[in-house]
mmCIF file of C-alpha atoms in Angstrom:
data_model
loop_
_atom_site.group_PDB
_atom_site.id
_atom_site.type_symbol
_atom_site.label_atom_id
_atom_site.label_comp_id
_atom_site.label_asym_id
_atom_site.label_seq_id
_atom_site.Cartn_x
_atom_site.Cartn_y
_atom_site.Cartn_z
ATOM 1 C CA UNK A 1 -0.007 0.016 0.059
ATOM 2 C CA UNK A 2 1.048 3.593 -0.386
ATOM 3 C CA UNK A 3 -0.305 7.131 -0.456
ATOM 4 C CA UNK A 4 -0.193 9.802 -3.111
ATOM 5 C CA UNK A 5 2.410 12.531 -2.650
ATOM 6 C CA UNK A 6 1.610 15.667 -0.793
ATOM 7 C CA UNK A 7 2.355 19.262 -2.468
ATOM 8 C CA UNK A 8 5.910 19.198 -1.083
ATOM 9 C CA UNK A 9 6.721 15.444 -1.063
ATOM 10 C CA UNK A 10 10.475 14.764 -0.850
ATOM 11 C CA UNK A 11 12.749 13.206 -3.334
ATOM 12 C CA UNK A 12 14.330 9.759 -2.787
ATOM 13 C CA UNK A 13 16.986 10.632 -0.152
ATOM 14 C CA UNK A 14 16.282 14.027 1.416
ATOM 15 C CA UNK A 15 17.054 13.302 5.104
ATOM 16 C CA UNK A 16 19.856 12.526 7.430
ATOM 17 C CA UNK A 17 18.652 10.180 10.115
ATOM 18 C CA UNK A 18 20.402 9.244 13.397
ATOM 19 C CA UNK A 19 21.239 11.116 16.655
ATOM 20 C CA UNK A 20 20.091 14.449 15.242
ATOM 21 C CA UNK A 21 16.544 13.229 14.898
ATOM 22 C CA UNK A 22 14.328 14.979 17.509
ATOM 23 C CA UNK A 23 12.576 13.358 20.347
ATOM 24 C CA UNK A 24 11.841 9.682 20.216
ATOM 25 C CA UNK A 25 12.555 9.238 16.588
ATOM 26 C CA UNK A 26 15.266 7.364 14.889
ATOM 27 C CA UNK A 27 14.945 9.611 11.863
ATOM 28 C CA UNK A 28 12.559 12.489 11.117
ATOM 29 C CA UNK A 29 11.401 14.616 8.230
ATOM 30 C CA UNK A 30 9.288 17.777 8.204
ATOM 31 C CA UNK A 31 5.946 15.924 8.902
ATOM 32 C CA UNK A 32 6.860 12.353 10.074
ATOM 33 C CA UNK A 33 9.251 10.559 12.299
ATOM 34 C CA UNK A 34 10.284 6.944 12.563
ATOM 35 C CA UNK A 35 10.374 4.983 15.724
ATOM 36 C CA UNK A 36 10.473 1.375 16.789
ATOM 37 C CA UNK A 37 7.401 -0.714 17.443
ATOM 38 C CA UNK A 38 6.571 -1.246 21.102
ATOM 39 C CA UNK A 39 4.034 -3.218 23.112
ATOM 40 C CA UNK A 40 2.373 0.066 24.232
ATOM 41 C CA UNK A 41 1.368 0.779 20.601
ATOM 42 C CA UNK A 42 -0.881 -2.205 20.390
ATOM 43 C CA UNK A 43 -4.093 -0.328 21.018
ATOM 44 C CA UNK A 44 -3.677 2.418 18.514
ATOM 45 C CA UNK A 45 -1.987 0.337 15.859
ATOM 46 C CA UNK A 46 -4.842 -2.269 15.800
ATOM 47 C CA UNK A 47 -7.492 0.348 15.868
ATOM 48 C CA UNK A 48 -5.938 2.098 12.929
ATOM 49 C CA UNK A 49 -5.605 -1.268 11.075
ATOM 50 C CA UNK A 50 -9.377 -1.998 11.705
ATOM 51 C CA UNK A 51 -10.244 1.437 10.378
ATOM 52 C CA UNK A 52 -8.169 0.806 7.323
ATOM 53 C CA UNK A 53 -9.534 -2.621 6.150
ATOM 54 C CA UNK A 54 -11.239 -1.193 3.135
ATOM 55 C CA UNK A 55 -8.094 0.707 1.984
ATOM 56 C CA UNK A 56 -5.602 -2.304 2.626
ATOM 57 C CA UNK A 57 -7.571 -5.185 1.147
ATOM 58 C CA UNK A 58 -6.673 -7.173 -0.883
ATOM 59 C CA UNK A 59 -2.937 -6.085 -0.725
ATOM 60 C CA UNK A 60 -2.243 -5.824 2.962
ATOM 61 C CA UNK A 61 -3.192 -7.541 6.221
ATOM 62 C CA UNK A 62 -1.654 -5.780 9.227
ATOM 63 C CA UNK A 63 -2.636 -7.098 12.702
ATOM 64 C CA UNK A 64 -6.007 -6.042 13.947
ATOM 65 C CA UNK A 65 -6.184 -7.614 17.316
ATOM 66 C CA UNK A 66 -3.911 -7.235 20.431
ATOM 67 C CA UNK A 67 -2.741 -10.787 20.213
ATOM 68 C CA UNK A 68 -1.945 -10.536 16.549
ATOM 69 C CA UNK A 69 -0.111 -7.271 17.153
ATOM 70 C CA UNK A 70 1.899 -8.891 19.953
ATOM 71 C CA UNK A 71 3.154 -11.621 17.651
ATOM 72 C CA UNK A 72 3.849 -9.235 14.848
ATOM 73 C CA UNK A 73 5.811 -6.667 16.825
ATOM 74 C CA UNK A 74 7.547 -9.302 18.822
ATOM 75 C CA UNK A 75 8.851 -10.922 15.653
ATOM 76 C CA UNK A 76 10.074 -7.540 14.385
ATOM 77 C CA UNK A 77 11.852 -6.749 17.639
ATOM 78 C CA UNK A 78 13.269 -10.185 18.268
ATOM 79 C CA UNK A 79 14.793 -10.888 14.839
ATOM 80 C CA UNK A 80 18.042 -9.497 13.689
ATOM 81 C CA UNK A 81 16.912 -10.136 10.134
ATOM 82 C CA UNK A 82 14.068 -7.620 10.472
ATOM 83 C CA UNK A 83 13.720 -3.915 11.400
ATOM 84 C CA UNK A 84 10.347 -2.318 11.897
ATOM 85 C CA UNK A 85 9.454 1.391 11.980
ATOM 86 C CA UNK A 86 6.252 3.050 12.991
ATOM 87 C CA UNK A 87 5.553 6.229 10.839
ATOM 88 C CA UNK A 88 4.272 8.943 13.256
ATOM 89 C CA UNK A 89 2.890 12.415 12.504
ATOM 90 C CA UNK A 90 5.104 14.931 14.246
ATOM 91 C CA UNK A 91 2.437 17.685 14.142
ATOM 92 C CA UNK A 92 -0.407 15.475 15.406
ATOM 93 C CA UNK A 93 0.964 14.429 18.754
ATOM 94 C CA UNK A 94 2.864 11.505 17.233
ATOM 95 C CA UNK A 95 -0.138 9.597 16.188
ATOM 96 C CA UNK A 96 0.647 6.481 14.004
ATOM 97 C CA UNK A 97 0.203 7.153 10.328
ATOM 98 C CA UNK A 98 1.563 3.843 9.011
ATOM 99 C CA UNK A 99 4.525 1.594 9.073
ATOM 100 C CA UNK A 100 7.606 0.515 7.043
ATOM 101 C CA UNK A 101 9.440 -2.834 7.771
ATOM 102 C CA UNK A 102 12.668 -4.196 6.410
ATOM 103 C CA UNK A 103 12.374 -8.014 6.238
ATOM 104 C CA UNK A 104 14.805 -10.791 5.173
ATOM 105 C CA UNK A 105 17.938 -8.799 5.999
ATOM 106 C CA UNK A 106 20.938 -10.668 4.728
ATOM 107 C CA UNK A 107 24.502 -9.423 5.630
ATOM 108 C CA UNK A 108 27.810 -10.533 4.223
ATOM 109 C CA UNK A 109 28.400 -9.681 0.513
ATOM 110 C CA UNK A 110 24.582 -9.243 -0.220
ATOM 111 C CA UNK A 111 23.708 -6.542 2.501
ATOM 112 C CA UNK A 112 20.141 -6.511 1.297
ATOM 113 C CA UNK A 113 16.512 -6.336 2.703
ATOM 114 C CA UNK A 114 12.985 -6.554 1.457
ATOM 115 C CA UNK A 115 10.369 -3.887 2.314
ATOM 116 C CA UNK A 116 6.757 -4.124 3.500
ATOM 117 C CA UNK A 117 4.807 -0.975 4.234
ATOM 118 C CA UNK A 118 1.354 0.566 4.607
ATOM 119 C CA UNK A 119 -0.402 3.845 5.376
ATOM 120 C CA UNK A 120 -3.615 3.988 7.510
ATOM 121 C CA UNK A 121 -6.680 5.378 6.120
ATOM 122 C CA UNK A 122 -6.403 8.783 7.949
ATOM 123 C CA UNK A 123 -3.031 9.354 6.509
ATOM 124 C CA UNK A 124 -3.536 8.076 3.010
ATOM 125 C CA UNK A 125 -3.198 10.473 0.117
ATOM 126 C CA UNK A 126 -1.185 13.054 2.150
ATOM 127 C CA UNK A 127 2.380 12.178 1.087
ATOM 128 C CA UNK A 128 3.308 10.952 4.537
ATOM 129 C CA UNK A 129 4.416 7.392 3.427
ATOM 130 C CA UNK A 130 6.337 8.939 0.632
ATOM 131 C CA UNK A 131 8.321 10.976 3.229
ATOM 132 C CA UNK A 132 8.630 7.968 5.532
ATOM 133 C CA UNK A 133 10.008 5.697 2.784
ATOM 134 C CA UNK A 134 12.780 8.252 2.002
ATOM 135 C CA UNK A 135 13.691 8.217 5.718
ATOM 136 C CA UNK A 136 13.781 4.411 5.766
ATOM 137 C CA UNK A 137 16.024 4.197 2.690
ATOM 138 C CA UNK A 138 18.428 6.653 4.173
ATOM 139 C CA UNK A 139 18.392 4.787 7.528
ATOM 140 C CA UNK A 140 18.968 1.436 5.822
ATOM 141 C CA UNK A 141 21.931 2.795 3.782
ATOM 142 C CA UNK A 142 23.243 4.597 6.786
ATOM 143 C CA UNK A 143 23.132 3.098 10.268
ATOM 144 C CA UNK A 144 21.959 -0.365 9.049
ATOM 145 C CA UNK A 145 24.840 -0.412 6.496
ATOM 146 C CA UNK A 146 22.666 -2.161 3.790
ATOM 147 C CA UNK A 147 23.422 -1.832 0.081
ATOM 148 C CA UNK A 148 20.104 -2.812 -1.507
ATOM 149 C CA UNK A 149 16.454 -2.730 -0.721
ATOM 150 C CA UNK A 150 13.830 -4.639 -2.654
ATOM 151 C CA UNK A 151 10.053 -3.952 -2.722
ATOM 152 C CA UNK A 152 7.805 -6.807 -4.168
ATOM 153 C CA UNK A 153 4.568 -5.296 -5.478
ATOM 154 C CA UNK A 154 1.628 -7.011 -6.984
ATOM 155 C CA UNK A 155 1.084 -5.607 -10.552
ATOM 156 C CA UNK A 156 -2.487 -4.461 -9.839
ATOM 157 C CA UNK A 157 -1.447 -2.277 -6.772
ATOM 158 C CA UNK A 158 -0.982 0.946 -8.702
ATOM 159 C CA UNK A 159 -0.510 3.051 -5.464
ATOM 160 C CA UNK A 160 2.253 0.889 -4.221
ATOM 161 C CA UNK A 161 3.967 0.881 -7.634
ATOM 162 C CA UNK A 162 3.740 4.694 -7.736
ATOM 163 C CA UNK A 163 5.210 4.982 -4.314
ATOM 164 C CA UNK A 164 8.349 2.988 -4.958
ATOM 165 C CA UNK A 165 8.855 4.646 -8.256
ATOM 166 C CA UNK A 166 8.780 8.065 -6.484
ATOM 167 C CA UNK A 167 11.383 6.773 -4.001
ATOM 168 C CA UNK A 168 13.788 5.946 -6.772
ATOM 169 C CA UNK A 169 13.291 2.249 -7.094
ATOM 170 C CA UNK A 170 13.767 0.647 -10.394
ATOM 171 C CA UNK A 171 11.808 -2.253 -11.896
ATOM 172 C CA UNK A 172 14.085 -5.285 -12.044
ATOM 173 C CA UNK A 173 11.745 -8.069 -13.040
ATOM 174 C CA UNK A 174 8.542 -10.054 -12.719
ATOM 175 C CA UNK A 175 8.017 -13.152 -10.573
ATOM 176 C CA UNK A 176 4.896 -15.270 -11.101
ATOM 177 C CA UNK A 177 3.288 -16.918 -8.072
ATOM 178 C CA UNK A 178 5.933 -15.384 -5.889
ATOM 179 C CA UNK A 179 4.021 -14.915 -2.424
ATOM 180 C CA UNK A 180 1.179 -16.546 -0.820
ATOM 181 C CA UNK A 181 -1.257 -13.730 -0.034
ATOM 182 C CA UNK A 182 -4.944 -13.869 0.901
ATOM 183 C CA UNK A 183 -5.307 -17.624 0.056
ATOM 184 C CA UNK A 184 -3.424 -17.728 -3.232
ATOM 185 C CA UNK A 185 0.120 -17.506 -4.745
ATOM 186 C CA UNK A 186 0.331 -13.940 -6.168
ATOM 187 C CA UNK A 187 2.463 -12.564 -9.058
ATOM 188 C CA UNK A 188 4.841 -9.714 -8.100
ATOM 189 C CA UNK A 189 6.990 -7.066 -9.696
ATOM 190 C CA UNK A 190 10.417 -6.816 -8.232
ATOM 191 C CA UNK A 191 11.518 -3.159 -7.549
ATOM 192 C CA UNK A 192 14.789 -2.295 -6.062
ATOM 193 C CA UNK A 193 17.178 0.629 -5.142
ATOM 194 C CA UNK A 194 20.922 0.419 -4.294
ATOM 195 C CA UNK A 195 22.892 2.646 -2.079
ATOM 196 C CA UNK A 196 24.611 5.693 -3.966
ATOM 197 C CA UNK A 197 28.206 5.227 -4.781
ATOM 198 C CA UNK A 198 30.566 7.112 -2.407
ATOM 199 C CA UNK A 199 31.766 10.470 -3.797
ATOM 200 C CA UNK A 200 35.195 10.157 -5.352
#
């Protein structure tokens, strides 16, 4: 899932995350900040997920109950091959606008991860996930020391395809029956972006 860009949506890599990010955030832009999942977020996250069912289906199935959230967030927090980020609105008391996760992180010569993401209904169409994805890409290529990020997108999900294109991802290929989603094996396009080469 994704949202449409706002009037001043950023380019692919506009922010420098890390210790300079304000407050509780790992990274922050003008309108959103990224922070880790926590057990305390279960109530708000699951309420937003329930409100967003119509927006998310049939592409996305975030946890809608406290039990499902506990398993979901626990897996993100307890697995070194995953990193999860809540997207929070800085000007709205930090309310949760969506999430971006990096899954299947592989180190060594590959240094790669696969993205999953979604905006909640109240935040859709405002460019907030566009801003957040730019922050995640910077964080992945900075503190996480990754070289490549991949986003696997179903061909019919036009909003998600537009999001990764805005973030500078390139279409690398097509994989039939790639992922089992909503009771069937679904075709996916493979979009990816690699870290910029260091300046000479």
